[in-house]
PDB file of C-alpha atoms in Angstrom:
ATOM      1  CA  MET A 200       7.513  12.842  18.607  1.00 67.00           C
ATOM      2  CA  ALA A 201       6.458  11.858  14.914  1.00 79.00           C
ATOM      3  CA  ARG A 202       4.668   8.185  14.142  1.00 89.00           C
ATOM      4  CA  ALA A 203       5.910   5.488  11.641  1.00 92.00           C
ATOM      5  CA  ILE A 204       3.194   4.302   9.357  1.00 90.00           C
ATOM      6  CA  TRP A 205       5.308   1.468   7.885  1.00 91.00           C
ATOM      7  CA  SER A 206       8.132  -0.814   9.422  1.00 91.00           C
ATOM      8  CA  GLY A 207      10.228  -3.605   7.689  1.00 90.00           C
ATOM      9  CA  ALA A 208      14.248  -3.996   6.570  1.00 92.00           C
ATOM     10  CA  ILE A 209      15.504  -2.546   4.234  1.00 91.00           C
ATOM     11  CA  SER A 210      18.114  -4.825   2.657  1.00 89.00           C
ATOM     12  CA  PHE A 211      21.889  -4.451   0.138  1.00 88.00           C
ATOM     13  CA  GLY A 212      23.146  -7.386  -0.432  1.00 86.00           C
ATOM     14  CA  LEU A 213      23.405  -9.776   2.102  1.00 86.00           C
ATOM     15  CA  VAL A 214      23.479  -6.219   5.010  1.00 88.00           C
ATOM     16  CA  ALA A 215      19.828  -6.394   5.992  1.00 90.00           C
ATOM     17  CA  ILE A 216      18.914  -2.590   8.270  1.00 92.00           C
ATOM     18  CA  PRO A 217      15.572  -2.215  10.552  1.00 93.00           C
ATOM     19  CA  VAL A 218      13.975   0.719   9.848  1.00 94.00           C
ATOM     20  CA  GLU A 219      10.502   2.728  10.050  1.00 94.00           C
ATOM     21  CA  LEU A 220       9.279   4.662   7.663  1.00 94.00           C
ATOM     22  CA  TYR A 221       7.759   8.662   8.354  1.00 94.00           C
ATOM     23  CA  SER A 222       5.773  10.488   5.876  1.00 92.00           C
ATOM     24  CA  ALA A 223       7.673  13.825   5.430  1.00 92.00           C
ATOM     25  CA  THR A 224       5.590  16.041   4.439  1.00 88.00           C
ATOM     26  CA  SER A 225       2.119  17.387   5.743  1.00 87.00           C
ATOM     27  CA  ASP A 226      -0.882  18.568   4.186  1.00 85.00           C
ATOM     28  CA  HIS A 227      -2.147  21.822   5.054  1.00 85.00           C
ATOM     29  CA  THR A 228      -5.379  22.157   2.741  1.00 87.00           C
ATOM     30  CA  VAL A 229      -8.264  24.214   4.655  1.00 88.00           C
ATOM     31  CA  HIS A 230     -11.083  21.190   4.390  1.00 90.00           C
ATOM     32  CA  PHE A 231     -14.734  21.949   4.039  1.00 91.00           C
ATOM     33  CA  ASN A 232     -17.567  20.012   5.767  1.00 92.00           C
ATOM     34  CA  GLN A 233     -20.880  20.484   2.773  1.00 93.00           C
ATOM     35  CA  PHE A 234     -24.503  22.020   4.157  1.00 93.00           C
ATOM     36  CA  GLN A 235     -27.576  22.634   2.467  1.00 92.00           C
ATOM     37  CA  ARG A 236     -27.297  26.362   0.447  1.00 93.00           C
ATOM     38  CA  GLY A 237     -29.417  28.387   2.718  1.00 92.00           C
ATOM     39  CA  THR A 238     -29.340  26.823   5.584  1.00 93.00           C
ATOM     40  CA  SER A 239     -27.092  24.709   8.470  1.00 91.00           C
ATOM     41  CA  ASP A 240     -28.020  21.305   7.553  1.00 93.00           C
ATOM     42  CA  ARG A 241     -24.647  18.982   6.489  1.00 94.00           C
ATOM     43  CA  ILE A 242     -24.670  16.650   4.110  1.00 93.00           C
ATOM     44  CA  ARG A 243     -24.393  13.349   4.422  1.00 91.00           C
ATOM     45  CA  TYR A 244     -23.540  10.023   1.812  1.00 91.00           C
ATOM     46  CA  LYS A 245     -25.593   6.771   2.451  1.00 91.00           C
ATOM     47  CA  ARG A 246     -23.927   3.476   0.833  1.00 94.00           C
ATOM     48  CA  VAL A 247     -27.466   3.051  -0.775  1.00 94.00           C
ATOM     49  CA  ASN A 248     -28.122   0.615  -2.777  1.00 95.00           C
ATOM     50  CA  GLU A 249     -29.236   1.695  -6.243  1.00 91.00           C
ATOM     51  CA  ARG A 250     -32.796  -1.059  -7.130  1.00 92.00           C
ATOM     52  CA  THR A 251     -33.796  -1.250  -3.977  1.00 94.00           C
ATOM     53  CA  GLY A 252     -32.496   2.183  -2.208  1.00 92.00           C
ATOM     54  CA  LYS A 253     -31.991   0.868   0.924  1.00 94.00           C
ATOM     55  CA  GLU A 254     -28.251   1.716   3.294  1.00 94.00           C
ATOM     56  CA  VAL A 255     -25.853  -1.115   3.352  1.00 94.00           C
ATOM     57  CA  ASP A 256     -23.587  -2.055   5.701  1.00 93.00           C
ATOM     58  CA  TYR A 257     -20.670  -1.435   4.795  1.00 90.00           C
ATOM     59  CA  SER A 258     -19.507  -4.843   5.692  1.00 90.00           C
ATOM     60  CA  ASP A 259     -21.091  -5.771   2.977  1.00 92.00           C
ATOM     61  CA  ILE A 260     -19.698  -3.979   0.509  1.00 92.00           C
ATOM     62  CA  VAL A 261     -18.057  -6.107  -2.369  1.00 91.00           C
ATOM     63  CA  LYS A 262     -16.010  -4.679  -4.494  1.00 91.00           C
ATOM     64  CA  GLY A 263     -16.299  -5.347  -8.500  1.00 91.00           C
ATOM     65  CA  ARG A 264     -14.632  -5.460 -12.418  1.00 90.00           C
ATOM     66  CA  GLU A 265     -16.833  -4.660 -15.431  1.00 90.00           C
ATOM     67  CA  VAL A 266     -15.361  -7.351 -17.682  1.00 87.00           C
ATOM     68  CA  GLY A 267     -18.305  -7.317 -20.781  1.00 83.00           C
ATOM     69  CA  ASP A 268     -21.877  -4.978 -21.316  1.00 82.00           C
ATOM     70  CA  GLY A 269     -22.508  -4.815 -18.060  1.00 82.00           C
ATOM     71  CA  GLN A 270     -21.558  -8.113 -16.780  1.00 87.00           C
ATOM     72  CA  PHE A 271     -19.230  -8.536 -13.130  1.00 90.00           C
ATOM     73  CA  VAL A 272     -16.980  -9.524 -11.946  1.00 91.00           C
ATOM     74  CA  LEU A 273     -17.089  -8.917  -8.227  1.00 90.00           C
ATOM     75  CA  VAL A 274     -14.290 -10.120  -5.570  1.00 89.00           C
ATOM     76  CA  GLU A 275     -14.210 -10.317  -1.947  1.00 87.00           C
ATOM     77  CA  PRO A 276     -12.223  -8.131  -0.255  1.00 80.00           C
ATOM     78  CA  ASP A 277     -10.500 -11.254   1.553  1.00 82.00           C
ATOM     79  CA  GLU A 278      -9.871 -13.069  -1.999  1.00 81.00           C
ATOM     80  CA  LEU A 279      -7.221  -9.528  -3.308  1.00 78.00           C
ATOM     81  CA  ALA A 280      -5.742  -9.818   0.386  1.00 71.00           C
ATOM     82  CA  ASP A 281      -5.108 -12.845  -0.300  1.00 73.00           C
ATOM     83  CA  ILE A 282      -3.085 -11.655  -3.332  1.00 73.00           C
ATOM     84  CA  ALA A 283      -0.850  -8.693  -2.668  1.00 65.00           C
ATOM     85  CA  PRO A 284       2.597  -8.513  -4.127  1.00 60.00           C
ATOM     86  CA  GLY A 285       4.592 -10.626  -1.377  1.00 54.00           C
ATOM     87  CA  ARG A 286       3.060  -9.100   2.378  1.00 54.00           C
ATOM     88  CA  SER A 287       6.847  -8.441   2.472  1.00 67.00           C
ATOM     89  CA  ARG A 288       8.317  -6.097   5.319  1.00 81.00           C
ATOM     90  CA  THR A 289      11.396  -6.015   3.188  1.00 87.00           C
ATOM     91  CA  ILE A 290      12.643  -3.129   0.840  1.00 90.00           C
ATOM     92  CA  ASP A 291      15.142  -4.431  -1.368  1.00 88.00           C
ATOM     93  CA  ILE A 292      17.991  -2.701  -3.492  1.00 91.00           C
ATOM     94  CA  ASP A 293      17.932  -4.605  -6.584  1.00 91.00           C
ATOM     95  CA  ALA A 294      20.272  -2.091  -7.873  1.00 93.00           C
ATOM     96  CA  PHE A 295      21.454   1.162  -7.358  1.00 95.00           C
ATOM     97  CA  VAL A 296      21.496   4.424  -9.813  1.00 94.00           C
ATOM     98  CA  ASP A 297      23.009   7.366 -10.757  1.00 94.00           C
ATOM     99  CA  LEU A 298      20.461  10.579  -8.815  1.00 93.00           C
ATOM    100  CA  ASP A 299      20.882  12.742 -11.916  1.00 92.00           C
ATOM    101  CA  GLU A 300      19.642  10.183 -13.999  1.00 94.00           C
ATOM    102  CA  ILE A 301      16.529   9.416 -12.537  1.00 94.00           C
ATOM    103  CA  ASP A 302      13.829  12.221 -14.718  1.00 94.00           C
ATOM    104  CA  PRO A 303      12.021  14.408 -11.125  1.00 93.00           C
ATOM    105  CA  ILE A 304       8.739  12.494 -13.302  1.00 94.00           C
ATOM    106  CA  PHE A 305       8.841   9.754 -11.942  1.00 95.00           C
ATOM    107  CA  TYR A 306       8.578  11.167  -8.324  1.00 95.00           C
ATOM    108  CA  GLN A 307       4.768  10.802  -6.110  1.00 94.00           C
ATOM    109  CA  LYS A 308       5.740  10.841  -2.266  1.00 94.00           C
ATOM    110  CA  THR A 309       8.466  11.004   0.236  1.00 95.00           C
ATOM    111  CA  TYR A 310       9.048   9.605   3.473  1.00 96.00           C
ATOM    112  CA  TRP A 311      11.774   9.154   5.847  1.00 96.00           C
ATOM    113  CA  LEU A 312      13.585   6.352   6.860  1.00 95.00           C
ATOM    114  CA  ALA A 313      14.983   6.187  10.175  1.00 94.00           C
ATOM    115  CA  PRO A 314      16.805   2.648  12.361  1.00 94.00           C
ATOM    116  CA  ALA A 315      14.322   1.154  14.072  1.00 93.00           C
ATOM    117  CA  LYS A 316      16.166   1.438  17.439  1.00 93.00           C
ATOM    118  CA  LYS A 317      20.076   3.281  17.574  1.00 92.00           C
ATOM    119  CA  GLU A 318      21.794   0.015  17.800  1.00 92.00           C
ATOM    120  CA  TYR A 319      20.594  -0.576  14.064  1.00 93.00           C
ATOM    121  CA  ALA A 320      22.269   3.523  13.453  1.00 93.00           C
ATOM    122  CA  ARG A 321      26.334   2.237  11.375  1.00 92.00           C
ATOM    123  CA  PRO A 322      24.349   0.355   9.316  1.00 93.00           C
ATOM    124  CA  TYR A 323      21.751   2.570   8.600  1.00 93.00           C
ATOM    125  CA  ALA A 324      24.602   5.785   8.713  1.00 93.00           C
ATOM    126  CA  LEU A 325      27.373   3.645   6.338  1.00 92.00           C
ATOM    127  CA  LEU A 326      24.843   3.082   3.928  1.00 93.00           C
ATOM    128  CA  ALA A 327      23.579   6.927   3.530  1.00 93.00           C
ATOM    129  CA  LYS A 328      27.160   7.781   4.254  1.00 94.00           C
ATOM    130  CA  ALA A 329      27.697   5.645   1.102  1.00 93.00           C
ATOM    131  CA  MET A 330      25.067   6.400  -1.583  1.00 93.00           C
ATOM    132  CA  THR A 331      26.078   9.898  -0.736  1.00 93.00           C
ATOM    133  CA  GLU A 332      29.837   9.396  -1.706  1.00 93.00           C
ATOM    134  CA  SER A 333      28.953   8.100  -5.120  1.00 93.00           C
ATOM    135  CA  ASN A 334      25.494  10.334  -5.881  1.00 93.00           C
ATOM    136  CA  ARG A 335      23.226   6.476  -5.909  1.00 94.00           C
ATOM    137  CA  ALA A 336      19.913   6.322  -5.167  1.00 95.00           C
ATOM    138  CA  GLY A 337      18.835   2.626  -3.987  1.00 95.00           C
ATOM    139  CA  ILE A 338      15.985   0.944  -6.514  1.00 95.00           C
ATOM    140  CA  ALA A 339      13.627  -0.662  -4.624  1.00 93.00           C
ATOM    141  CA  THR A 340       9.999  -1.774  -3.961  1.00 89.00           C
ATOM    142  CA  PHE A 341       8.329  -3.115  -1.114  1.00 88.00           C
ATOM    143  CA  VAL A 342       4.931  -3.360  -0.272  1.00 85.00           C
ATOM    144  CA  MET A 343       2.650  -0.400   2.255  1.00 85.00           C
ATOM    145  CA  ARG A 344      -1.181  -1.049   3.471  1.00 80.00           C
ATOM    146  CA  GLY A 345      -1.835  -3.717   0.492  1.00 73.00           C
ATOM    147  CA  LYS A 346      -0.289  -1.947  -2.626  1.00 82.00           C
ATOM    148  CA  GLN A 347       2.971  -2.248  -3.674  1.00 86.00           C
ATOM    149  CA  TYR A 348       5.649   0.605  -5.208  1.00 90.00           C
ATOM    150  CA  LEU A 349       8.402   1.186  -6.919  1.00 93.00           C
ATOM    151  CA  THR A 350      11.204   3.090  -4.597  1.00 94.00           C
ATOM    152  CA  ALA A 351      14.578   5.046  -5.086  1.00 96.00           C
ATOM    153  CA  VAL A 352      16.060   5.375  -1.199  1.00 96.00           C
ATOM    154  CA  ARG A 353      18.495   7.485  -1.336  1.00 95.00           C
ATOM    155  CA  ALA A 354      20.464  10.168   1.266  1.00 94.00           C
ATOM    156  CA  ARG A 355      19.948  13.732   2.745  1.00 90.00           C
ATOM    157  CA  ASP A 356      22.158  15.043   4.937  1.00 89.00           C
ATOM    158  CA  GLY A 357      22.803  11.879   6.893  1.00 91.00           C
ATOM    159  CA  ILE A 358      19.089  10.668   6.512  1.00 93.00           C
ATOM    160  CA  MET A 359      16.886   8.497   4.372  1.00 95.00           C
ATOM    161  CA  ALA A 360      14.880   9.460   2.385  1.00 95.00           C
ATOM    162  CA  LEU A 361      12.482   6.925   0.403  1.00 96.00           C
ATOM    163  CA  GLU A 362      10.489   8.512  -2.854  1.00 96.00           C
ATOM    164  CA  THR A 363       8.348   6.341  -3.792  1.00 96.00           C
ATOM    165  CA  MET A 364       7.560   6.191  -7.613  1.00 95.00           C
ATOM    166  CA  TYR A 365       5.273   5.754 -10.590  1.00 94.00           C
ATOM    167  CA  PHE A 366       6.395   2.692 -12.625  1.00 93.00           C
ATOM    168  CA  ALA A 367       6.787   3.621 -16.468  1.00 93.00           C
ATOM    169  CA  ASP A 368       3.551   2.464 -17.798  1.00 93.00           C
ATOM    170  CA  GLU A 369       1.822   4.425 -15.512  1.00 93.00           C
ATOM    171  CA  ILE A 370       3.873   7.913 -17.046  1.00 93.00           C
ATOM    172  CA  ARG A 371       1.154   9.000 -20.150  1.00 90.00           C
ATOM    173  CA  ASP A 372       3.538   9.481 -23.026  1.00 89.00           C
ATOM    174  CA  PRO A 373       3.942  13.242 -23.974  1.00 84.00           C
ATOM    175  CA  ALA A 374       2.373  12.978 -27.982  1.00 82.00           C
ATOM    176  CA  GLU A 375      -1.087  13.188 -26.147  1.00 82.00           C
ATOM    177  CA  VAL A 376      -0.835  16.874 -25.923  1.00 80.00           C
ATOM    178  CA  LYS A 377       2.067  17.989 -28.286  1.00 78.00           C
ATOM    179  CA  GLU A 378      -0.744  18.789 -30.269  1.00 76.00           C
ATOM    180  CA  THR A 379      -0.686  22.723 -30.173  1.00 72.00           C
ATOM    181  CA  VAL A 380       3.087  22.952 -30.280  1.00 74.00           C
ATOM    182  CA  GLU A 381       3.567  20.276 -32.844  1.00 74.00           C
ATOM    183  CA  GLY A 382       5.895  21.541 -36.179  1.00 73.00           C
ATOM    184  CA  ALA A 383       6.080  24.901 -34.374  1.00 74.00           C
ATOM    185  CA  LYS A 384       8.949  26.276 -34.822  1.00 75.00           C
ATOM    186  CA  ALA A 385      10.920  28.432 -31.502  1.00 74.00           C
ATOM    187  CA  PRO A 386      11.843  32.156 -31.936  1.00 71.00           C
ATOM    188  CA  GLN A 387      15.746  32.811 -33.643  1.00 79.00           C
ATOM    189  CA  GLY A 388      17.904  35.889 -32.766  1.00 79.00           C
ATOM    190  CA  LYS A 389      17.072  38.760 -30.732  1.00 79.00           C
ATOM    191  CA  GLU A 390      13.820  36.665 -29.239  1.00 76.00           C
ATOM    192  CA  LEU A 391      15.690  34.110 -28.164  1.00 81.00           C
ATOM    193  CA  LYS A 392      18.627  36.577 -26.663  1.00 82.00           C
ATOM    194  CA  MET A 393      16.314  39.194 -25.188  1.00 76.00           C
ATOM    195  CA  ALA A 394      14.084  35.822 -23.734  1.00 81.00           C
ATOM    196  CA  THR A 395      17.291  33.818 -22.765  1.00 82.00           C
ATOM    197  CA  SER A 396      18.508  37.708 -21.296  1.00 80.00           C
ATOM    198  CA  LEU A 397      15.174  38.020 -19.074  1.00 78.00           C
ATOM    199  CA  ILE A 398      15.284  33.690 -17.703  1.00 78.00           C
ATOM    200  CA  GLU A 399      19.047  34.795 -16.578  1.00 81.00           C
ATOM    201  CA  SER A 400      17.352  38.096 -15.095  1.00 78.00           C
ATOM    202  CA  LEU A 401      15.402  36.350 -12.861  1.00 75.00           C
ATOM    203  CA  SER A 402      17.783  33.189 -11.895  1.00 79.00           C
ATOM    204  CA  GLU A 403      18.647  32.746  -8.058  1.00 78.00           C
ATOM    205  CA  ALA A 404      19.120  29.992  -5.665  1.00 82.00           C
ATOM    206  CA  TRP A 405      16.351  27.485  -4.785  1.00 78.00           C
ATOM    207  CA  LYS A 406      15.120  28.891  -1.671  1.00 84.00           C
ATOM    208  CA  PRO A 407      12.275  26.290  -1.235  1.00 78.00           C
ATOM    209  CA  GLU A 408      11.699  28.395   2.683  1.00 83.00           C
ATOM    210  CA  ASN A 409      10.566  31.975   0.256  1.00 81.00           C
ATOM    211  CA  TYR A 410       7.642  30.064  -1.277  1.00 74.00           C
ATOM    212  CA  ARG A 411       4.682  28.962   0.238  1.00 81.00           C
ATOM    213  CA  ASP A 412       1.056  28.416  -0.306  1.00 77.00           C
ATOM    214  CA  THR A 413      -0.940  31.158  -0.572  1.00 77.00           C
ATOM    215  CA  TYR A 414      -4.073  30.199  -1.945  1.00 76.00           C
ATOM    216  CA  THR A 415      -4.545  28.502   1.875  1.00 80.00           C
ATOM    217  CA  ASP A 416      -3.816  31.544   3.272  1.00 80.00           C
ATOM    218  CA  LYS A 417      -6.372  32.886   1.422  1.00 78.00           C
ATOM    219  CA  VAL A 418      -8.867  30.725   1.718  1.00 80.00           C
ATOM    220  CA  ASN A 419      -8.396  30.891   5.549  1.00 81.00           C
ATOM    221  CA  LYS A 420      -8.638  34.898   5.210  1.00 81.00           C
ATOM    222  CA  LEU A 421     -12.214  34.029   3.185  1.00 81.00           C
ATOM    223  CA  ILE A 422     -13.083  31.903   6.837  1.00 81.00           C
ATOM    224  CA  GLU A 423     -11.337  34.478   9.543  1.00 82.00           C
ATOM    225  CA  ASP A 424     -13.461  37.754   7.087  1.00 80.00           C
ATOM    226  CA  LYS A 425     -16.989  35.463   6.993  1.00 76.00           C
ATOM    227  CA  ALA A 426     -17.364  35.066  10.617  1.00 80.00           C
ATOM    228  CA  GLN A 427     -16.641  38.425  11.202  1.00 79.00           C
ATOM    229  CA  GLY A 428     -19.122  40.350   8.702  1.00 77.00           C
ATOM    230  CA  ASN A 429     -16.058  41.751   7.123  1.00 70.00           C
ATOM    231  CA  GLU A 430     -15.825  42.502   3.269  1.00 70.00           C
ATOM    232  CA  ILE A 431     -14.353  40.367   1.283  1.00 66.00           C
ATOM    233  CA  VAL A 432     -11.313  41.725  -0.657  1.00 61.00           C
ATOM    234  CA  VAL A 433     -12.099  40.594  -4.814  1.00 63.00           C
ATOM    235  CA  GLU A 434      -8.091  38.869  -6.734  1.00 61.00           C
ATOM    236  CA  ALA A 435      -7.458  41.205  -9.682  1.00 59.00           C
ATOM    237  CA  GLU A 436      -8.556  38.590 -13.401  1.00 58.00           C
ATOM    238  CA  PRO A 437      -5.484  36.917 -15.013  1.00 58.00           C
ATOM    239  CA  PRO A 438      -3.239  38.669 -16.753  1.00 61.00           C
ATOM    240  CA  GLU A 439      -4.507  38.142 -21.628  1.00 61.00           C
ATOM    241  CA  ALA A 440      -2.474  36.183 -23.665  1.00 55.00           C
ATOM    242  CA  THR A 441       0.359  38.185 -24.873  1.00 55.00           C
ATOM    243  CA  GLU A 442      -0.382  38.664 -28.976  1.00 58.00           C
ATOM    244  CA  VAL A 443       2.604  36.943 -31.125  1.00 50.00           C
ATOM    245  CA  THR A 444       2.892  40.198 -32.840  1.00 54.00           C
ATOM    246  CA  ASP A 445       4.182  41.693 -29.286  1.00 67.00           C
ATOM    247  CA  LEU A 446       6.224  38.865 -28.310  1.00 68.00           C
ATOM    248  CA  MET A 447       9.294  40.938 -28.382  1.00 69.00           C
ATOM    249  CA  GLU A 448       7.875  43.628 -27.008  1.00 74.00           C
ATOM    250  CA  ALA A 449       6.703  41.814 -24.104  1.00 74.00           C
ATOM    251  CA  LEU A 450      10.088  40.676 -23.740  1.00 70.00           C
ATOM    252  CA  ARG A 451      11.881  43.926 -23.490  1.00 73.00           C
ATOM    253  CA  ARG A 452       9.401  46.075 -21.195  1.00 76.00           C
ATOM    254  CA  SER A 453      10.418  42.369 -18.483  1.00 76.00           C
ATOM    255  CA  VAL A 454      14.128  42.784 -18.973  1.00 72.00           C
ATOM    256  CA  GLU A 455      13.883  46.024 -18.156  1.00 75.00           C
ATOM    257  CA  SER A 456      11.694  46.004 -15.117  1.00 75.00           C
ATOM    258  CA  THR A 457      14.145  43.679 -13.628  1.00 73.00           C
ATOM    259  CA  LYS A 458      16.862  45.466 -13.803  1.00 70.00           C
ATOM    260  CA  GLY A 459      17.818  46.637 -10.652  1.00 62.00           C
ATOM    261  CA  ARG A 460      17.175  43.331  -8.787  1.00 58.00           C
ATOM    262  CA  THR A 461      19.557  42.066  -6.773  1.00 45.00           C
ATOM    263  CA  LYS A 462      20.750  38.654  -8.808  1.00 45.00           C
ATOM    264  CA  GLN A 463      22.449  36.204  -5.292  1.00 43.00           C
ATOM    265  CA  GLN A 464      25.630  34.919  -6.198  1.00 44.00           C
ATOM    266  CA  LYS A 465      26.487  32.352  -3.665  1.00 45.00           C
ATOM    267  CA  LYS A 466      29.767  33.687  -1.143  1.00 50.00           C
ATOM    268  CA  PRO A 467      31.938  29.794  -1.711  1.00 52.00           C
ATOM    269  CA  PRO A 468      33.392  28.599   1.306  1.00 53.00           C
ATOM    270  CA  SER A 469      36.682  28.562   3.019  1.00 54.00           C
ATOM    271  CA  ASN A 470      36.863  25.158   3.333  1.00 70.00           C
ATOM    272  CA  LEU A 471      35.091  22.982   0.838  1.00 74.00           C
ATOM    273  CA  SER A 472      35.337  20.318   3.241  1.00 70.00           C
ATOM    274  CA  ASP A 473      32.289  22.281   5.850  1.00 66.00           C
ATOM    275  CA  LEU A 474      30.238  21.905   2.802  1.00 72.00           C
ATOM    276  CA  SER A 475      27.654  18.621   2.682  1.00 70.00           C
ATOM    277  CA  LYS A 476      28.035  16.221  -0.830  1.00 69.00           C
ATOM    278  CA  ALA A 477      25.000  17.735  -2.464  1.00 69.00           C
ATOM    279  CA  GLU A 478      25.880  21.399  -1.594  1.00 73.00           C
ATOM    280  CA  LEU A 479      29.269  20.372  -3.122  1.00 77.00           C
ATOM    281  CA  ASP A 480      28.255  18.359  -5.928  1.00 76.00           C
ATOM    282  CA  GLU A 481      26.487  21.453  -6.655  1.00 75.00           C
ATOM    283  CA  ARG A 482      29.161  23.784  -7.378  1.00 78.00           C
ATOM    284  CA  ALA A 483      30.755  21.102  -8.644  1.00 81.00           C
ATOM    285  CA  ARG A 484      27.410  21.125 -11.684  1.00 77.00           C
ATOM    286  CA  ASP A 485      27.791  24.540 -11.365  1.00 75.00           C
ATOM    287  CA  LEU A 486      31.235  25.038 -12.496  1.00 79.00           C
ATOM    288  CA  GLU A 487      30.141  22.077 -15.303  1.00 76.00           C
ATOM    289  CA  ILE A 488      32.690  19.444 -13.815  1.00 80.00           C
ATOM    290  CA  LYS A 489      32.374  16.732 -15.812  1.00 75.00           C
ATOM    291  CA  GLY A 490      32.701  13.571 -14.668  1.00 76.00           C
ATOM    292  CA  ARG A 491      31.550  14.496 -11.059  1.00 73.00           C
ATOM    293  CA  SER A 492      28.542  11.533 -10.298  1.00 69.00           C
ATOM    294  CA  LYS A 493      32.121   9.279 -10.501  1.00 72.00           C
ATOM    295  CA  MET A 494      34.077  11.714  -8.463  1.00 80.00           C
ATOM    296  CA  ASN A 495      35.113  10.221  -4.450  1.00 77.00           C
ATOM    297  CA  ARG A 496      34.262  13.018  -2.302  1.00 80.00           C
ATOM    298  CA  ALA A 497      38.274  14.323  -2.263  1.00 79.00           C
ATOM    299  CA  GLN A 498      38.288  14.635  -5.951  1.00 81.00           C
ATOM    300  CA  LEU A 499      34.876  15.940  -5.829  1.00 81.00           C
ATOM    301  CA  GLU A 500      36.776  18.677  -3.735  1.00 82.00           C
ATOM    302  CA  LYS A 501      40.545  19.106  -5.462  1.00 82.00           C
ATOM    303  CA  ALA A 502      38.012  19.372  -8.842  1.00 84.00           C
ATOM    304  CA  VAL A 503      36.071  22.113  -7.175  1.00 82.00           C
ATOM    305  CA  ALA A 504      38.980  24.101  -5.524  1.00 83.00           C
ATOM    306  CA  LYS A 505      41.018  23.656  -8.826  1.00 80.00           C
ATOM    307  CA  ALA A 506      37.786  25.524 -11.125  1.00 79.00           C
ATOM    308  CA  SER A 507      37.108  27.617  -8.425  1.00 71.00           C
TER     309      SER A 507
END
């Protein structure tokens, strides 16, 4: 059974629904301890006073921020707790926005939201369905573990997901990394046509289950091989950069190599009502149906059926 990491209420208008927050993802990273090379001696870190060289107890440590040349302001943990934003237990939705308007660069981490008790399931399901039908996400702020988060609450197959987001001033200006592309013009004509053809030949339906963290698999295999005294297999070097003069030829060979690859096409279901709102909206997007985000489910089904 999953364990809730936060509990409170989600609020919109005058409606408040007690909810619990659960992590939606798990980290499979292989974690190592540190040892001195050539020994089995563990490396330990200590909190040491740099002036005296003596170890300091955790309870005697305070935070400090440099405000000038060698000048620091020291802050007690209780002082930080006293100004924590709101100490609120409420995810208060300020506005609902079209999901398609949110740039994915703002998304940070996903959590599941579930009703705190079964008696709250009905208003929870109502909000989830209403957001699905309108293709909207609720924008809210809430406090967890002493930090305030900007969030987008969205519905996914009847379950609400909470996406923590970056604030606008946390997104770096892309101009900072434009130096190598500034002034460059994308090739036109045959090169553009060939590149587009290559993209089309490699296009398929998004199936996340087809992808796996192969590096973690290799790390585990490395540990297993070393434990058993097996030979370590070294990966091949990455390919060299394509020379500009060879770009057209590289594109041509790439397109040739994809011929015969089966392009998976979605089979339209016999009954559009069997589709979830997200699947129906995806079909509408593929069919380039205008104004789909403002349609209710009945209108969307009718438009998809007509365009198909």
